[in-house]
XYZ file of C-alpha atoms in Angstrom:
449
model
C -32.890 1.260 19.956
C -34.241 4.366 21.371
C -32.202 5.236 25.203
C -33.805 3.552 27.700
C -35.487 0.604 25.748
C -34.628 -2.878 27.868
C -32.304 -5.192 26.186
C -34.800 -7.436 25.361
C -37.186 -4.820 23.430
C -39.257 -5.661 20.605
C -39.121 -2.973 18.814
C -37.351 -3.283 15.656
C -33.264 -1.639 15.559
C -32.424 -0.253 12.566
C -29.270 -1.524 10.326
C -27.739 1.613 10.209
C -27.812 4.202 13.367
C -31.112 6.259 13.271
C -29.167 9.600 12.304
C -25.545 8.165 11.474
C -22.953 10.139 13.110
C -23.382 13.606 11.419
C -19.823 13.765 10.786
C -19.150 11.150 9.073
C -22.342 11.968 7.271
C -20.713 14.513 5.985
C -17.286 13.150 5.428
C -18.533 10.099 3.206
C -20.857 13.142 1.397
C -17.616 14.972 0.429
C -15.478 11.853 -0.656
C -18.277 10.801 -2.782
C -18.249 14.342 -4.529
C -14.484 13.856 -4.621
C -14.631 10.654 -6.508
C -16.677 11.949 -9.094
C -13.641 13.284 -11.436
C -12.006 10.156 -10.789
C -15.036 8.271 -11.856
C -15.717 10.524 -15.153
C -11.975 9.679 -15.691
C -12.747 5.958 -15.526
C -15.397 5.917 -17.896
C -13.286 8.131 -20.585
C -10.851 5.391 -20.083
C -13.177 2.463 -20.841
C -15.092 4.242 -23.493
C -11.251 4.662 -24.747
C -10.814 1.106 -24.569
C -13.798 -0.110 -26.277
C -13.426 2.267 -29.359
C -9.920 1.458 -29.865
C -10.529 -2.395 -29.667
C -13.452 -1.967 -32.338
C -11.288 -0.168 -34.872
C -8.776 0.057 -36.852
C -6.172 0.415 -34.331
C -7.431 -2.406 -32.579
C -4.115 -4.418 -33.454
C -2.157 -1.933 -32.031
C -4.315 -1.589 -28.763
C -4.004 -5.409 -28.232
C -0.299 -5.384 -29.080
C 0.080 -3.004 -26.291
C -2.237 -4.454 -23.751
C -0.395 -7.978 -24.250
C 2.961 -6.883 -24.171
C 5.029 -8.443 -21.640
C 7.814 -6.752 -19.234
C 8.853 -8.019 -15.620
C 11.274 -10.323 -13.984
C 10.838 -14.009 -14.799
C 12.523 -15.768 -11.768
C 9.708 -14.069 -9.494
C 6.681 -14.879 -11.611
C 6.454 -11.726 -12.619
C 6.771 -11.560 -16.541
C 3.214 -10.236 -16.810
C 1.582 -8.268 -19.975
C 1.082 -4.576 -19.742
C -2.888 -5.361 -18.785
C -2.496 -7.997 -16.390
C 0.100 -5.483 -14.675
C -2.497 -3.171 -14.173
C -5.326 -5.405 -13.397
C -3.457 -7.348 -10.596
C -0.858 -4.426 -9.557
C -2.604 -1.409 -10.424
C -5.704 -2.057 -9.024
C -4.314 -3.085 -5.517
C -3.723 0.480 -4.907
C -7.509 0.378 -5.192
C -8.586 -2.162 -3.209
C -5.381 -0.668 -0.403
C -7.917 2.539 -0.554
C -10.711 0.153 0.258
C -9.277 -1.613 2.993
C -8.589 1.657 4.400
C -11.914 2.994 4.326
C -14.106 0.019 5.552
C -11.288 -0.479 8.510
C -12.582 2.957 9.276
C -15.826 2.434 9.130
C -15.438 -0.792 11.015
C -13.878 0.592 14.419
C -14.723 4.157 13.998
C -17.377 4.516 11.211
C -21.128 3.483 10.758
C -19.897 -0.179 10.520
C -18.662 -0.943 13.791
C -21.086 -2.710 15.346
C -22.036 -6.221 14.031
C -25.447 -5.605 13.599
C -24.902 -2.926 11.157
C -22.330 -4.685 9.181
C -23.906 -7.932 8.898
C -26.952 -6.626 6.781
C -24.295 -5.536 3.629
C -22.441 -9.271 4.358
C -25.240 -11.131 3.868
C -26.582 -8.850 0.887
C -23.690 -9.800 -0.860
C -23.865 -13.323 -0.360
C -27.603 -13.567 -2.190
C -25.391 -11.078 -4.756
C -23.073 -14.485 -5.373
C -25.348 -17.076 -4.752
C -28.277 -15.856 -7.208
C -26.821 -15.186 -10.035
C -24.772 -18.270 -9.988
C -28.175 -20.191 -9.924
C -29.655 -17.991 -12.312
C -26.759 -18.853 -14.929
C -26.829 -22.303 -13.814
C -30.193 -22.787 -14.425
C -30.209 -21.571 -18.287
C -27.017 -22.830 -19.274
C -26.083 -25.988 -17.504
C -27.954 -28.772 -20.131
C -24.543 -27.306 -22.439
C -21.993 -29.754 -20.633
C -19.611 -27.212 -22.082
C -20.455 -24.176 -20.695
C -21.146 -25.574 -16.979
C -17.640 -24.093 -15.843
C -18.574 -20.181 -16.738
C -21.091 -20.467 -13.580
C -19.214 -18.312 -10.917
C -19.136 -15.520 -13.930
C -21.847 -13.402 -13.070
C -20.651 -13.957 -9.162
C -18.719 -10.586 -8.921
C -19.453 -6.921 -8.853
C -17.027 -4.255 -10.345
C -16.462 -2.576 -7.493
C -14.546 0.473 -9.168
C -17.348 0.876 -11.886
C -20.176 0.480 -9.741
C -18.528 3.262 -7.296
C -17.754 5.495 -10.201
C -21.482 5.424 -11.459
C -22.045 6.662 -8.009
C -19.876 9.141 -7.381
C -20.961 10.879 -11.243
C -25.047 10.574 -10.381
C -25.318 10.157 -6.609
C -23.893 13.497 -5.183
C -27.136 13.515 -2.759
C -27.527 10.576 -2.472
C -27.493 9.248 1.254
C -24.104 8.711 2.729
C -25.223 5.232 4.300
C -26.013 3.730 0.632
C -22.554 4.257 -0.298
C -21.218 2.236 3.358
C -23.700 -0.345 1.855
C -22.591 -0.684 -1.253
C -18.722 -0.564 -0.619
C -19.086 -2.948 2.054
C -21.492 -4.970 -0.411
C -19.052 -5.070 -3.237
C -15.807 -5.586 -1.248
C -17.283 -8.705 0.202
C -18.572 -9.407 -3.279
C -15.436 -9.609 -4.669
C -13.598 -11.544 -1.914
C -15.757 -14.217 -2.616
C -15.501 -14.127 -6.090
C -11.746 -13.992 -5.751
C -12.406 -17.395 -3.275
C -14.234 -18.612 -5.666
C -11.224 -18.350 -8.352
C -8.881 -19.980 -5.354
C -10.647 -22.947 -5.061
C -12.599 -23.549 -8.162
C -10.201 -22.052 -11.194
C -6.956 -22.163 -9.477
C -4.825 -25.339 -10.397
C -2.849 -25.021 -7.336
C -2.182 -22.843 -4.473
C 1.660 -22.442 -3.830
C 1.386 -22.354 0.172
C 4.836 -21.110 1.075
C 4.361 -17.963 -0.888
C 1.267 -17.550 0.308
C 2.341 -18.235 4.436
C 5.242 -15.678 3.188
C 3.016 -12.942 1.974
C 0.667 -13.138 5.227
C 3.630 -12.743 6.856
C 5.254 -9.895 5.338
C 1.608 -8.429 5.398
C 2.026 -8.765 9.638
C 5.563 -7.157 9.609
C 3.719 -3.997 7.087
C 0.983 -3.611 9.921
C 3.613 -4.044 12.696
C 5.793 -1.132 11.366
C 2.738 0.934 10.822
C 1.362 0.435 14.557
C 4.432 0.782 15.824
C 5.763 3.885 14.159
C 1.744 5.380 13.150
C 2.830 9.230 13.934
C 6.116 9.176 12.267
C 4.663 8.003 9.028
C 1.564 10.483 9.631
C 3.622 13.268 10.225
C 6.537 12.350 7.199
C 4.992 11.876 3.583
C 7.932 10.072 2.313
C 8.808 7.436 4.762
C 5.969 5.570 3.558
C 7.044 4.965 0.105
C 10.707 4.609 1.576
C 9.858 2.254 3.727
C 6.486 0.724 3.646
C 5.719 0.663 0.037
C 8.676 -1.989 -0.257
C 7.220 -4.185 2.285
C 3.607 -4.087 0.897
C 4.973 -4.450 -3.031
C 6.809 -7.644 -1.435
C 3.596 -8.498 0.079
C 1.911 -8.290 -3.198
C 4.610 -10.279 -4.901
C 4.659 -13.204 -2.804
C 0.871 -13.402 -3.088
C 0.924 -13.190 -6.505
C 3.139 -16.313 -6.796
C 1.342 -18.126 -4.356
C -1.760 -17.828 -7.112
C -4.405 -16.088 -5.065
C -5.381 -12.751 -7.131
C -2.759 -10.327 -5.556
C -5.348 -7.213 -5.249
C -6.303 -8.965 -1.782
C -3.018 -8.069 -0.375
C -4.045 -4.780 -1.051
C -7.179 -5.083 0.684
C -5.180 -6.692 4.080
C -2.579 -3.972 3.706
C -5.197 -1.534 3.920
C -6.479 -3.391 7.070
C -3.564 -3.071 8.814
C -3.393 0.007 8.760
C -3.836 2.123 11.921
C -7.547 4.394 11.948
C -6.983 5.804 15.825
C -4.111 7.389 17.901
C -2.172 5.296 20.055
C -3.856 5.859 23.528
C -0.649 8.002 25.107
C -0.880 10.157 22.102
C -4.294 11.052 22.051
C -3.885 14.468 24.121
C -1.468 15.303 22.052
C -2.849 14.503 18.476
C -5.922 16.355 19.756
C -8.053 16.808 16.163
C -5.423 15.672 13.839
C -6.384 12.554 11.734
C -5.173 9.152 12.782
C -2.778 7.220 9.488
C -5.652 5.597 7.907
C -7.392 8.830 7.036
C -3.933 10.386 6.340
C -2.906 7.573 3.950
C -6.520 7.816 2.485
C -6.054 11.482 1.528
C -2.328 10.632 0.392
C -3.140 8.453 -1.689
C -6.520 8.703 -3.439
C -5.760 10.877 -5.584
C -2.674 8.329 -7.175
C -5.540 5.782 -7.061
C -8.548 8.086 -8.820
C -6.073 9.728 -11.211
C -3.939 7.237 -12.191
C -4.477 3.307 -11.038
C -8.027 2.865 -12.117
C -8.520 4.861 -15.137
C -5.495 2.841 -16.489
C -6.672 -0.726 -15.232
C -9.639 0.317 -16.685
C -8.342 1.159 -20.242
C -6.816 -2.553 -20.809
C -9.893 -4.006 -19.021
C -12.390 -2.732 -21.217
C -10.905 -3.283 -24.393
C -13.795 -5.899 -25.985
C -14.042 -6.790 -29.387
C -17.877 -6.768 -30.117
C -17.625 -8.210 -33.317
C -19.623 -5.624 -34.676
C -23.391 -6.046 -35.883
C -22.626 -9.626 -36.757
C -21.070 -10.269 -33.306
C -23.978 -8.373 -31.741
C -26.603 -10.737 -33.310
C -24.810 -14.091 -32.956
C -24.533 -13.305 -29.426
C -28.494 -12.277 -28.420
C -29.515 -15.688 -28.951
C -26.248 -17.471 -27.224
C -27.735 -19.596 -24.429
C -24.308 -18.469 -22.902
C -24.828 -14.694 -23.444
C -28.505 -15.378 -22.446
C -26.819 -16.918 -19.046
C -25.086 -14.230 -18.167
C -27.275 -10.731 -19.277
C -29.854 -12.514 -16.834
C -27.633 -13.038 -14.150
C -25.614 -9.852 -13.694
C -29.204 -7.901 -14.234
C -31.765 -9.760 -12.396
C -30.174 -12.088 -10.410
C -27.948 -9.456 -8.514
C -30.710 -6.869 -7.656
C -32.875 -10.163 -6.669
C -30.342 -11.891 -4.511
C -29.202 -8.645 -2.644
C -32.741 -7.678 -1.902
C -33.906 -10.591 -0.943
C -30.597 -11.116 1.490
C -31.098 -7.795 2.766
C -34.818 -8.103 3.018
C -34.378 -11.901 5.102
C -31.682 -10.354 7.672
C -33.436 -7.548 8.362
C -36.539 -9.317 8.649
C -35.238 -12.146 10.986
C -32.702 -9.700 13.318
C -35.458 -7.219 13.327
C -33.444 -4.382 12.168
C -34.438 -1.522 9.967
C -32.935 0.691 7.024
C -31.375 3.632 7.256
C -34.729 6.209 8.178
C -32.726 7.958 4.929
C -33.230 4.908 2.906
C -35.983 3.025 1.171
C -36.363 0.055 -0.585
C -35.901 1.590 -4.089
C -32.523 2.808 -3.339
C -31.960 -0.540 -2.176
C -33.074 -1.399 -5.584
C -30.685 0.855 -7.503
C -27.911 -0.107 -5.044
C -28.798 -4.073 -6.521
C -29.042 -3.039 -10.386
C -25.503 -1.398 -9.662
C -23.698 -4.444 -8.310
C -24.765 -6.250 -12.074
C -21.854 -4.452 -13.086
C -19.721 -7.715 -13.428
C -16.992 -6.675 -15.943
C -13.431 -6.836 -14.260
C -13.171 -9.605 -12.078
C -16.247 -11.148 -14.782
C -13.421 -11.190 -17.229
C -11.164 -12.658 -15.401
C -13.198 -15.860 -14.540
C -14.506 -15.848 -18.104
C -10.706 -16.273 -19.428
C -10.309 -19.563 -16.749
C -13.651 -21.035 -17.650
C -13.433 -21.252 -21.426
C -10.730 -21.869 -23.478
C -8.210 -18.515 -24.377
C -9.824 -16.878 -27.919
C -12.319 -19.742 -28.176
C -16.077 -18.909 -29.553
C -17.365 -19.383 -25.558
C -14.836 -16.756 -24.163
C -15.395 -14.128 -26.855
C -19.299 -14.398 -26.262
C -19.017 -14.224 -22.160
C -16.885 -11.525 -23.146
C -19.223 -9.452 -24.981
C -22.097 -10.695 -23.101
C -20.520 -9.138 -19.615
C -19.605 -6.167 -21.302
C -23.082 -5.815 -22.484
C -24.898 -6.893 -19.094
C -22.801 -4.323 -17.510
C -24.009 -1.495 -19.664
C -27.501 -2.295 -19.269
C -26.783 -2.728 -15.252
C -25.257 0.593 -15.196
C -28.171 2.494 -17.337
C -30.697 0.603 -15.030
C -29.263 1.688 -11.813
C -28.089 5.108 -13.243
C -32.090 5.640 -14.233
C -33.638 4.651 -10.822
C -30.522 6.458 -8.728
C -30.508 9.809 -10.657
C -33.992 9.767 -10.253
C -33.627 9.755 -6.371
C -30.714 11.778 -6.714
C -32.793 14.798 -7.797
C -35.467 13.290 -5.063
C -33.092 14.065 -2.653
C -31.268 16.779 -3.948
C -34.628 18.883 -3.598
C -34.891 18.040 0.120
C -31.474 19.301 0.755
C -31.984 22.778 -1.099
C -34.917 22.982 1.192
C -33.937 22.253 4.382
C -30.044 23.013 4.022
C -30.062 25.808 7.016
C -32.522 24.385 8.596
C -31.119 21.865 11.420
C -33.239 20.535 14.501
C -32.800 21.039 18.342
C -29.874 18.274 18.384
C -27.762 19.853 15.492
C -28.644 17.026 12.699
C -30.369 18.549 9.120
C -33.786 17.486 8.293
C -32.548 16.069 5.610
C -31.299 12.876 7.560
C -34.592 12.705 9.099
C -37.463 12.887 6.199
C -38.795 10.689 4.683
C -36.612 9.992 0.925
């Protein structure tokens, strides 16, 4: 709302700021450049996966993905893949709670009527496709329990397709579809509490919430000594937050959201008496972010994503059998239409009924490409595809395949329509890259995509 409207204006606000904050702008810009080895890393790492599990070796690649090490007593005897699926990837989702905490009392995000727009998107990116797979594969009595499959988005896939094709893309499409995807997953992961868990173990869990409150105590409390020394945090806070993680673990909610409320608890300002002082120097969240990203981008994901993506096809055979699986059918559908449909139409209804607008740098296509990109199911996918059908049974192999496959088709999709504006807006940056207006913001934030 322009300064100087009344309160009670009609004109319509937009979701996002009209220009963003510039500096941010820029900031999200260079972390989404940043992210682009990572990302080419995590695709090597899945391509990795795949080949392996459709070859020869593929014994040997299973052998190692299922092999078990860990302390019993704590529940945590896991295989080599679920290690890096549930502890791995927290390190992840820590990163991500760090980011959107950011963006929530500093960033783009912090006002309600910005955030609420990505929310609700990714509630018609849960709902949807669940009635999409419920609608073609619910006469089978015996595949009604895969419906929450096609629920989740892949939020490290879908942010590494980014990073590799959208280095000009528009920083506020990235807010969108981290926030989108986050969210996306929580549910999903709600979802798995109350639909495909057998129990909940609720001192464990009032335990790990607990030890999660002492983690963001000790960080408040002692923000510029752990800024200013690099080891204290593994010395002292990495022990509280693997405990964390532990105790959630056993309480049998999927641990990587301990990562996420670590990464909430997390500090993003300077205490107010040390604000003088700190002058430019970035509050812990942004330090932590810049610590550890690289550990995350190098490391976490490209491994959770070699024993994730390991998928025997079956070969041709497999291929075939699986086309004209009502099941397979279910879930393509799902992941590729009914994600794009439900977060467009979410995102069209909010902004229609709160009378807010898009980004002025966005438009309804890269809204589009933002959808096709969330029908990249595959991790969490698997996951509720190994508690809805029976371990190694015909129904898990074909969800299996068939999420593997709706994934690669999402990704291609989203990759075609995103490059495309990619280059769209590439061009408008070459062009107007020196060339800023009267209040110091490029053109480029102002034209027309």
């Amino acid at each position: 709302m322009p300064p100087g409207d009344p309160v009670n204006s009609s004109t319509p606000r937009h979701t996002f700021p009209p220009y963003g904050a510039f500096a941010e702008a820029r900031r999200i810009t260079a972390l989404l450049r940043k992210e682009t080895v990572g990302g080419m890393l995590l695709v090597a790492a899945a391509l990795a996966a795949v080949v392996l599990a459709n070859s020869p070796a593929a014994a040997s690649y299973f052998a190692l993905r299922d092999f078990t090490i860990g302390y019993e007593p704590w529940h945590l005897k896991l295989s080599l893949g679920a290690w890096a699926a549930d502890g791995l990837l927290a390190i992840f989702f820590f990163l991500v709670g760090l980011e959107l905490k950011r963006e929530f009392v500093a960033g783009d995000l912090r006002n309600l009527r910005t955030a609420i727009v990505p929310i609700a998107a990714a509630v018609g990116g849960v709902a949807v496709p669940a009635l999409v797979y419920a609608a073609i594969a619910s006469q089978n009595e015996a595949l009604r329990g895969g419906w929450a499959i096609p629920t989740a988005t892949d939020i490290a896939f879908a942010v590494a397709v980014l990073a590799i094709i959208g280095s000009h893309l528009p920083p506020a499409l990235r807010i969108f579809l981290l926030t989108l995807a986050v969210v996306d997953d929580l549910l999903a992961i709600s979802i798995i509490a109350v639909f495909y868990t057998d129990s909940i173990e609720v001192l464990p869990l009032v335990l790990s919430l607990a030890v999660i409150a002492l983690y963001g105590l000790v960080a408040q409390r002692y923000r510029a000594f752990f800024g200013a020394n690099a080891l204290a945090a593994w010395l002292v806070l990495l022990p509280i937050g693997g405990a964390a993680w532990a105790l959630m673990h056993a309480s049998g909610i999927h641990a990587t959201i301990a990562g996420v409320l670590l990464g909430f608890t997390i500090p993003v300002m300077h205490r107010r008496a040390d604000r003088d002082a700190a002058g430019n120097t970035p509050g812990l969240a942004e330090v932590f972010e810049h610590r550890f990203r690289p550990l995350s981008a190098g490391f976490a994901v490209p491994v959770f994503a070699f024993f994730a993506a390991g998928v025997a096809v079956g070969g041709a055979d497999g291929i075939r059998a699986a086309i004209a699986n009502p099941l397979a059918i279910a879930i393509v559908l799902a992941l590729v239409l009914g994600k794009p449909i439900g977060i467009l139409a979410m995102t069209w209804l909010t902004t229609t009924l709160m009378r807010t607008k898009l980004d002025p740098g966005l438009r309804w296509i890269d809204m589009a490409g933002v959808g096709l990109l969330a029908g990249i199911g595959f991790t969490v996918s698997l996951l509720i595809a190994e508690l809805s059908f029976a371990p190694g049974s015909a129904e898990a192999d074909t969800a299996k395949v068939a999420i593997l496959a709706a994934s690669v088709i999402a990704a291609a999709l989203a990759a075609a329509v995103l490059a495309a504006r990619n280059r769209q807006y590439k061009r408008i940056a070459l062009r107007d890259a020196v060339d800023e207006n009267a209040d110091g913001i490029p053109d480029v934030y102002q034209r027309e995509g």
